[in-house]
PDB file of C-alpha atoms and ligand atoms in Angstrom:
ATOM      1  CA  MET S 233      71.384   2.396-131.253  1.00 55.00           C
ATOM      2  CA  ARG S 234      69.065  -0.049-129.533  1.00 59.00           C
ATOM      3  CA  ASP S 235      68.838  -3.465-130.714  1.00 58.00           C
ATOM      4  CA  GLU S 236      65.548  -4.432-133.467  1.00 62.00           C
ATOM      5  CA  PRO S 237      64.173  -7.315-131.549  1.00 57.00           C
ATOM      6  CA  ALA S 238      63.798 -10.071-134.390  1.00 63.00           C
ATOM      7  CA  PRO S 239      60.879 -12.045-134.872  1.00 65.00           C
ATOM      8  CA  GLY S 240      61.250 -15.655-134.076  1.00 73.00           C
ATOM      9  CA  ASP S 241      64.740 -14.585-132.050  1.00 85.00           C
ATOM     10  CA  PRO S 242      64.083 -15.312-128.470  1.00 88.00           C
ATOM     11  CA  GLY S 243      67.845 -14.082-127.321  1.00 93.00           C
ATOM     12  CA  LEU S 244      67.199 -10.229-126.793  1.00 94.00           C
ATOM     13  CA  PHE S 245      64.130 -11.471-124.730  1.00 93.00           C
ATOM     14  CA  ASP S 246      66.489 -13.861-123.104  1.00 93.00           C
ATOM     15  CA  ARG S 247      69.081 -11.263-122.208  1.00 94.00           C
ATOM     16  CA  PHE S 248      66.317  -8.781-120.933  1.00 93.00           C
ATOM     17  CA  VAL S 249      64.943 -11.288-118.372  1.00 94.00           C
ATOM     18  CA  ALA S 250      67.793 -13.155-116.680  1.00 94.00           C
ATOM     19  CA  PRO S 251      69.105  -9.884-114.733  1.00 95.00           C
ATOM     20  CA  LEU S 252      65.902  -9.600-113.246  1.00 95.00           C
ATOM     21  CA  ASP S 253      67.149 -13.771-111.441  1.00 96.00           C
ATOM     22  CA  PRO S 254      63.574 -13.510-109.890  1.00 96.00           C
ATOM     23  CA  PRO S 255      63.824 -15.262-106.154  1.00 96.00           C
ATOM     24  CA  LEU S 256      62.251 -19.492-105.458  1.00 97.00           C
ATOM     25  CA  VAL S 257      59.187 -19.956-104.103  1.00 97.00           C
ATOM     26  CA  ILE S 258      58.253 -24.219-103.337  1.00 98.00           C
ATOM     27  CA  VAL S 259      54.567 -24.002-103.925  1.00 98.00           C
ATOM     28  CA  THR S 260      53.072 -26.837-102.733  1.00 98.00           C
ATOM     29  CA  THR S 261      49.126 -28.150-102.991  1.00 98.00           C
ATOM     30  CA  VAL S 262      46.705 -31.617-102.720  1.00 98.00           C
ATOM     31  CA  HIS S 263      44.449 -33.315-104.194  1.00 98.00           C
ATOM     32  CA  ASP S 264      42.448 -35.961-103.167  1.00 97.00           C
ATOM     33  CA  GLY S 265      45.505 -37.013-100.560  1.00 96.00           C
ATOM     34  CA  GLU S 266      47.601 -36.245-103.568  1.00 97.00           C
ATOM     35  CA  ARG S 267      50.800 -34.323-102.129  1.00 98.00           C
ATOM     36  CA  SER S 268      52.773 -32.455-105.158  1.00 98.00           C
ATOM     37  CA  GLY S 269      54.841 -29.156-104.980  1.00 98.00           C
ATOM     38  CA  CYS S 270      58.022 -27.127-107.512  1.00 98.00           C
ATOM     39  CA  ILE S 271      60.060 -25.033-107.044  1.00 98.00           C
ATOM     40  CA  VAL S 272      58.573 -21.954-108.949  1.00 98.00           C
ATOM     41  CA  GLY S 273      60.694 -18.632-109.860  1.00 97.00           C
ATOM     42  CA  PHE S 274      57.303 -17.390-112.340  1.00 98.00           C
ATOM     43  CA  HIS S 275      55.091 -15.843-109.687  1.00 98.00           C
ATOM     44  CA  ALA S 276      54.460 -12.235-108.747  1.00 98.00           C
ATOM     45  CA  GLN S 277      51.829 -10.320-106.863  1.00 98.00           C
ATOM     46  CA  CYS S 278      49.268  -9.712-109.038  1.00 98.00           C
ATOM     47  CA  SER S 279      46.037  -7.229-107.802  1.00 98.00           C
ATOM     48  CA  ILE S 280      46.213  -4.765-104.407  1.00 98.00           C
ATOM     49  CA  GLU S 281      42.741  -4.806-103.677  1.00 98.00           C
ATOM     50  CA  PRO S 282      41.674  -7.539-103.116  1.00 98.00           C
ATOM     51  CA  ARG S 283      45.050  -9.088-103.068  1.00 98.00           C
ATOM     52  CA  ARG S 284      46.173 -11.276-105.126  1.00 98.00           C
ATOM     53  CA  TYR S 285      49.208 -13.345-106.293  1.00 98.00           C
ATOM     54  CA  ALA S 286      49.604 -14.998-109.904  1.00 98.00           C
ATOM     55  CA  ILE S 287      52.100 -18.271-110.340  1.00 98.00           C
ATOM     56  CA  TRP S 288      52.585 -19.882-113.363  1.00 98.00           C
ATOM     57  CA  LEU S 289      53.295 -24.324-113.829  1.00 98.00           C
ATOM     58  CA  SER S 290      54.771 -25.837-116.287  1.00 98.00           C
ATOM     59  CA  LYS S 291      52.422 -28.069-118.276  1.00 97.00           C
ATOM     60  CA  THR S 292      54.833 -30.869-117.902  1.00 96.00           C
ATOM     61  CA  ASN S 293      54.943 -30.919-113.897  1.00 97.00           C
ATOM     62  CA  HIS S 294      53.145 -33.279-111.698  1.00 98.00           C
ATOM     63  CA  THR S 295      52.124 -30.580-109.916  1.00 98.00           C
ATOM     64  CA  PHE S 296      50.626 -29.108-113.303  1.00 98.00           C
ATOM     65  CA  GLY S 297      48.094 -32.642-112.549  1.00 97.00           C
ATOM     66  CA  VAL S 298      47.767 -31.896-109.224  1.00 98.00           C
ATOM     67  CA  ALA S 299      47.042 -28.723-109.541  1.00 98.00           C
ATOM     68  CA  LEU S 300      44.230 -28.703-111.827  1.00 97.00           C
ATOM     69  CA  HIS S 301      42.127 -30.219-109.544  1.00 97.00           C
ATOM     70  CA  ALA S 302      43.511 -28.730-106.113  1.00 98.00           C
ATOM     71  CA  GLU S 303      41.509 -25.979-104.480  1.00 98.00           C
ATOM     72  CA  HIS S 304      44.445 -24.811-101.640  1.00 98.00           C
ATOM     73  CA  PHE S 305      47.720 -24.494-102.383  1.00 98.00           C
ATOM     74  CA  ALA S 306      51.020 -22.472-100.599  1.00 98.00           C
ATOM     75  CA  VAL S 307      53.682 -20.222-101.792  1.00 98.00           C
ATOM     76  CA  HIS S 308      56.893 -20.687 -99.114  1.00 98.00           C
ATOM     77  CA  VAL S 309      60.031 -18.824 -99.802  1.00 96.00           C
ATOM     78  CA  VAL S 310      63.465 -20.308-100.088  1.00 96.00           C
ATOM     79  CA  ASP S 311      65.796 -18.440 -97.991  1.00 94.00           C
ATOM     80  CA  GLN S 312      69.303 -19.814 -97.805  1.00 94.00           C
ATOM     81  CA  ASP S 313      69.543 -22.186 -95.563  1.00 94.00           C
ATOM     82  CA  HIS S 314      67.225 -23.905 -97.232  1.00 95.00           C
ATOM     83  CA  ARG S 315      68.558 -24.894-100.692  1.00 95.00           C
ATOM     84  CA  ALA S 316      68.401 -28.372-100.141  1.00 96.00           C
ATOM     85  CA  LEU S 317      65.002 -28.159-100.099  1.00 97.00           C
ATOM     86  CA  ALA S 318      64.959 -26.157-103.084  1.00 97.00           C
ATOM     87  CA  GLU S 319      67.330 -28.436-104.719  1.00 96.00           C
ATOM     88  CA  LEU S 320      64.354 -31.248-103.419  1.00 98.00           C
ATOM     89  CA  PHE S 321      61.264 -29.577-105.327  1.00 98.00           C
ATOM     90  CA  GLY S 322      63.525 -28.130-108.232  1.00 97.00           C
ATOM     91  CA  GLY S 323      65.498 -31.159-108.900  1.00 97.00           C
ATOM     92  CA  THR S 324      63.071 -34.299-108.517  1.00 97.00           C
ATOM     93  CA  SER S 325      59.746 -35.066-109.667  1.00 97.00           C
ATOM     94  CA  GLY S 326      56.908 -36.663-108.130  1.00 97.00           C
ATOM     95  CA  ASP S 327      55.852 -38.441-110.745  1.00 97.00           C
ATOM     96  CA  ARG S 328      59.102 -40.189-109.531  1.00 96.00           C
ATOM     97  CA  ILE S 329      59.811 -40.381-105.683  1.00 97.00           C
ATOM     98  CA  ASP S 330      57.411 -38.819-103.085  1.00 97.00           C
ATOM     99  CA  LYS S 331      59.219 -35.120-102.246  1.00 98.00           C
ATOM    100  CA  PHE S 332      57.021 -35.540 -98.641  1.00 98.00           C
ATOM    101  CA  ALA S 333      58.892 -38.426 -97.689  1.00 98.00           C
ATOM    102  CA  ARG S 334      62.074 -36.921 -97.921  1.00 98.00           C
ATOM    103  CA  CYS S 335      61.174 -33.970 -96.106  1.00 98.00           C
ATOM    104  CA  ALA S 336      59.093 -32.551 -93.398  1.00 98.00           C
ATOM    105  CA  TRP S 337      55.758 -30.872 -93.349  1.00 98.00           C
ATOM    106  CA  THR S 338      52.525 -30.253 -91.958  1.00 98.00           C
ATOM    107  CA  PRO S 339      48.644 -30.209 -93.443  1.00 98.00           C
ATOM    108  CA  GLY S 340      47.739 -26.925 -93.806  1.00 97.00           C
ATOM    109  CA  VAL S 341      44.165 -25.295 -94.435  1.00 97.00           C
ATOM    110  CA  GLY S 342      42.288 -28.040 -96.653  1.00 96.00           C
ATOM    111  CA  GLY S 343      45.301 -30.293 -96.081  1.00 98.00           C
ATOM    112  CA  VAL S 344      47.773 -28.691 -98.626  1.00 98.00           C
ATOM    113  CA  PRO S 345      51.327 -29.028 -96.985  1.00 98.00           C
ATOM    114  CA  LEU S 346      53.328 -26.380 -95.005  1.00 98.00           C
ATOM    115  CA  LEU S 347      57.085 -27.042 -95.979  1.00 98.00           C
ATOM    116  CA  ASP S 348      58.389 -27.386 -91.391  1.00 98.00           C
ATOM    117  CA  ASP S 349      61.376 -25.251 -92.497  1.00 97.00           C
ATOM    118  CA  LEU S 350      59.953 -22.700 -94.773  1.00 97.00           C
ATOM    119  CA  THR S 351      58.005 -21.188 -91.897  1.00 96.00           C
ATOM    120  CA  ASP S 352      57.797 -17.104 -94.746  1.00 96.00           C
ATOM    121  CA  ARG S 353      54.575 -18.513 -96.677  1.00 97.00           C
ATOM    122  CA  LEU S 354      51.029 -17.620 -97.950  1.00 97.00           C
ATOM    123  CA  VAL S 355      48.139 -19.813 -98.138  1.00 98.00           C
ATOM    124  CA  ALA S 356      45.760 -19.551-100.405  1.00 98.00           C
ATOM    125  CA  ARG S 357      42.567 -20.957-102.444  1.00 98.00           C
ATOM    126  CA  ARG S 358      42.611 -20.815-106.340  1.00 98.00           C
ATOM    127  CA  ILE S 359      40.988 -17.855-107.907  1.00 97.00           C
ATOM    128  CA  SER S 360      41.353 -18.843-112.125  1.00 98.00           C
ATOM    129  CA  TRP S 361      43.132 -20.642-113.964  1.00 97.00           C
ATOM    130  CA  MET S 362      44.712 -19.527-117.096  1.00 97.00           C
ATOM    131  CA  ASP S 363      46.272 -20.964-120.399  1.00 97.00           C
ATOM    132  CA  ASP S 364      47.020 -18.790-123.226  1.00 96.00           C
ATOM    133  CA  GLY S 365      48.867 -21.707-125.157  1.00 96.00           C
ATOM    134  CA  GLY S 366      52.421 -21.336-123.366  1.00 96.00           C
ATOM    135  CA  ASP S 367      54.328 -23.911-121.840  1.00 96.00           C
ATOM    136  CA  HIS S 368      53.073 -22.327-118.790  1.00 98.00           C
ATOM    137  CA  ALA S 369      49.192 -21.531-117.051  1.00 98.00           C
ATOM    138  CA  CYS S 370      48.590 -19.257-114.835  1.00 98.00           C
ATOM    139  CA  LEU S 371      46.643 -19.307-111.270  1.00 98.00           C
ATOM    140  CA  THR S 372      45.616 -16.954-109.421  1.00 98.00           C
ATOM    141  CA  LEU S 373      45.165 -16.959-105.608  1.00 98.00           C
ATOM    142  CA  GLU S 374      43.389 -15.464-102.858  1.00 98.00           C
ATOM    143  CA  PRO S 375      45.565 -15.265 -99.320  1.00 98.00           C
ATOM    144  CA  LEU S 376      44.037 -17.077 -96.483  1.00 98.00           C
ATOM    145  CA  VAL S 377      46.565 -17.111 -94.284  1.00 97.00           C
ATOM    146  CA  VAL S 378      49.828 -15.061 -94.339  1.00 97.00           C
ATOM    147  CA  GLU S 379      53.134 -16.102 -92.053  1.00 96.00           C
ATOM    148  CA  GLY S 380      56.449 -14.639 -91.602  1.00 94.00           C
ATOM    149  CA  SER S 381      57.671 -11.775 -93.156  1.00 90.00           C
ATOM    150  CA  PRO S 382      61.115 -12.670 -96.108  1.00 84.00           C
ATOM    151  CA  SER S 383      64.337 -11.620 -95.761  1.00 79.00           C
ATOM    152  CA  THR S 384      66.608 -10.154 -98.113  1.00 75.00           C
ATOM    153  CA  VAL S 385      68.442 -13.453 -98.242  1.00 86.00           C
ATOM    154  CA  VAL S 386      65.798 -14.882-100.866  1.00 92.00           C
ATOM    155  CA  VAL S 387      67.440 -17.894-102.525  1.00 94.00           C
ATOM    156  CA  ARG S 388      67.327 -16.573-106.425  1.00 95.00           C
ATOM    157  CA  ALA S 389      66.759 -18.292-110.232  1.00 95.00           C
ATOM    158  CA  SER S 390      70.489 -17.760-111.104  1.00 94.00           C
ATOM    159  CA  GLU S 391      71.660 -19.708-107.589  1.00 94.00           C
ATOM    160  CA  LEU S 392      70.018 -22.752-109.561  1.00 94.00           C
ATOM    161  CA  ALA S 393      71.075 -22.563-112.657  1.00 91.00           C
ATOM    162  CA  HIS S 394      73.459 -25.847-112.161  1.00 92.00           C
ATOM    163  CA  LEU S 395      70.276 -27.703-111.561  1.00 94.00           C
ATOM    164  CA  THR S 396      68.633 -29.931-114.692  1.00 94.00           C
ATOM    165  CA  PRO S 397      65.265 -29.557-113.684  1.00 93.00           C
ATOM    166  CA  GLY S 398      62.624 -32.583-112.505  1.00 92.00           C
ATOM    167  CA  HIS S 399      60.755 -32.195-116.074  1.00 89.00           C
ATOM    168  CA  ALA S 400      62.032 -29.926-119.030  1.00 84.00           C
ATOM    169  CA  ALA S 401      59.067 -27.088-119.624  1.00 85.00           C
ATOM    170  CA  ASP S 402      59.915 -28.192-123.490  1.00 82.00           C
ATOM    171  CA  GLU S 403      59.584 -31.721-122.655  1.00 80.00           C
ATOM    172  CA  PRO S 404      56.655 -33.388-124.326  1.00 70.00           C
ATOM    173  CA  THR S 405      53.434 -33.336-121.891  1.00 66.00           C
TER     174      THR S 405
HETATM  175  C1  FMN M1864      65.449 -22.376-110.687  1.00 53.54           C
HETATM  176  C2  FMN M1864      64.453 -22.643-111.501  1.00 53.54           C
HETATM  177  C3  FMN M1864      62.990 -22.688-111.410  1.00 53.54           C
HETATM  178  C4  FMN M1864      62.370 -23.067-112.204  1.00 53.54           C
HETATM  179  N1  FMN M1864      60.878 -22.584-111.824  1.00 53.54           N
HETATM  180  C5  FMN M1864      59.594 -23.010-112.120  1.00 53.54           C
HETATM  181  C6  FMN M1864      57.675 -22.604-112.349  1.00 53.54           C
HETATM  182  O1  FMN M1864      57.953 -21.320-112.195  1.00 53.54           O
HETATM  183  N2  FMN M1864      56.731 -23.134-113.131  1.00 53.54           N
HETATM  184  C7  FMN M1864      57.023 -24.585-112.843  1.00 53.54           C
HETATM  185  O2  FMN M1864      55.932 -24.794-113.030  1.00 53.54           O
HETATM  186  N3  FMN M1864      58.697 -25.215-112.813  1.00 53.54           N
HETATM  187  C8  FMN M1864      59.543 -24.346-112.940  1.00 53.54           C
HETATM  188  N4  FMN M1864      60.626 -25.290-112.366  1.00 53.54           N
HETATM  189  C9  FMN M1864      60.759 -26.569-112.647  1.00 53.54           C
HETATM  190  C10 FMN M1864      60.207 -27.498-111.745  1.00 53.54           C
HETATM  191  O3  FMN M1864      60.328 -27.006-110.269  1.00 53.54           O
HETATM  192  C11 FMN M1864      61.051 -29.061-111.791  1.00 53.54           C
HETATM  193  O4  FMN M1864      60.339 -29.285-112.366  1.00 53.54           O
HETATM  194  C12 FMN M1864      60.611 -29.796-110.639  1.00 53.54           C
HETATM  195  O5  FMN M1864      61.021 -30.542-110.081  1.00 53.54           O
HETATM  196  C13 FMN M1864      58.805 -30.368-111.950  1.00 53.54           C
HETATM  197  O6  FMN M1864      58.285 -30.839-110.337  1.00 53.54           O
HETATM  198  P1  FMN M1864      57.321 -32.131-110.462  1.00 53.54           P
HETATM  199  O7  FMN M1864      57.147 -32.542-111.528  1.00 53.54           O
HETATM  200  O8  FMN M1864      56.823 -32.873-108.923  1.00 53.54           O
HETATM  201  O9  FMN M1864      56.175 -30.990-110.386  1.00 53.54           O
HETATM  202  C14 FMN M1864      61.765 -24.198-111.851  1.00 53.54           C
HETATM  203  C15 FMN M1864      63.236 -25.288-112.046  1.00 53.54           C
HETATM  204  C16 FMN M1864      64.328 -24.326-111.328  1.00 53.54           C
HETATM  205  C17 FMN M1864      65.925 -25.442-111.420  1.00 53.54           C
END
């Protein structure tokens, strides 16, 4: 017999999604000279024609505040050789440190920071925002530049389970 989801019991949901174990990307953006970026596990292609990509940003993150006003975004796939970058972008906050002083980057379209070490990436323009009242909000992106072809040796969310995020999604905003 299948488990019936008990109202208000997130445990069944958590057990459902845990094995899906998404690959991690680093999303960067810029607005008015302020750069920001964080690790994102909530992301996916969300349209075939036209091609669209969706990312979900935590409302507590520094990146969210910059993204609210930003037009351009870069989505970088993280491979196993660059776990340190994943730890920088997922374990520290732009509210406290300048992540871009600690890694090599080059400005791309609209000044969006492109991480020199992560060359499998897409650069995109924001199409829409969707806030359904959860602790993350969704942005849909139109790809402008696509570079590289990600290998299968990506870093997955379970591999950073030890990391304390720079911001917890459930902290007060
Ligand atoms: C495995 C993992 C997955 C994460 N997924 C997301 C995500 O999908 N969206 C998001 O906004 N933050 C996500 N985070 C949290 C941010 O990357 C983290 O809080 C980061 O330090 C925020 O940096 P910022 O304050 O400079 O934006 C994730 C963190 C980890 C460790």
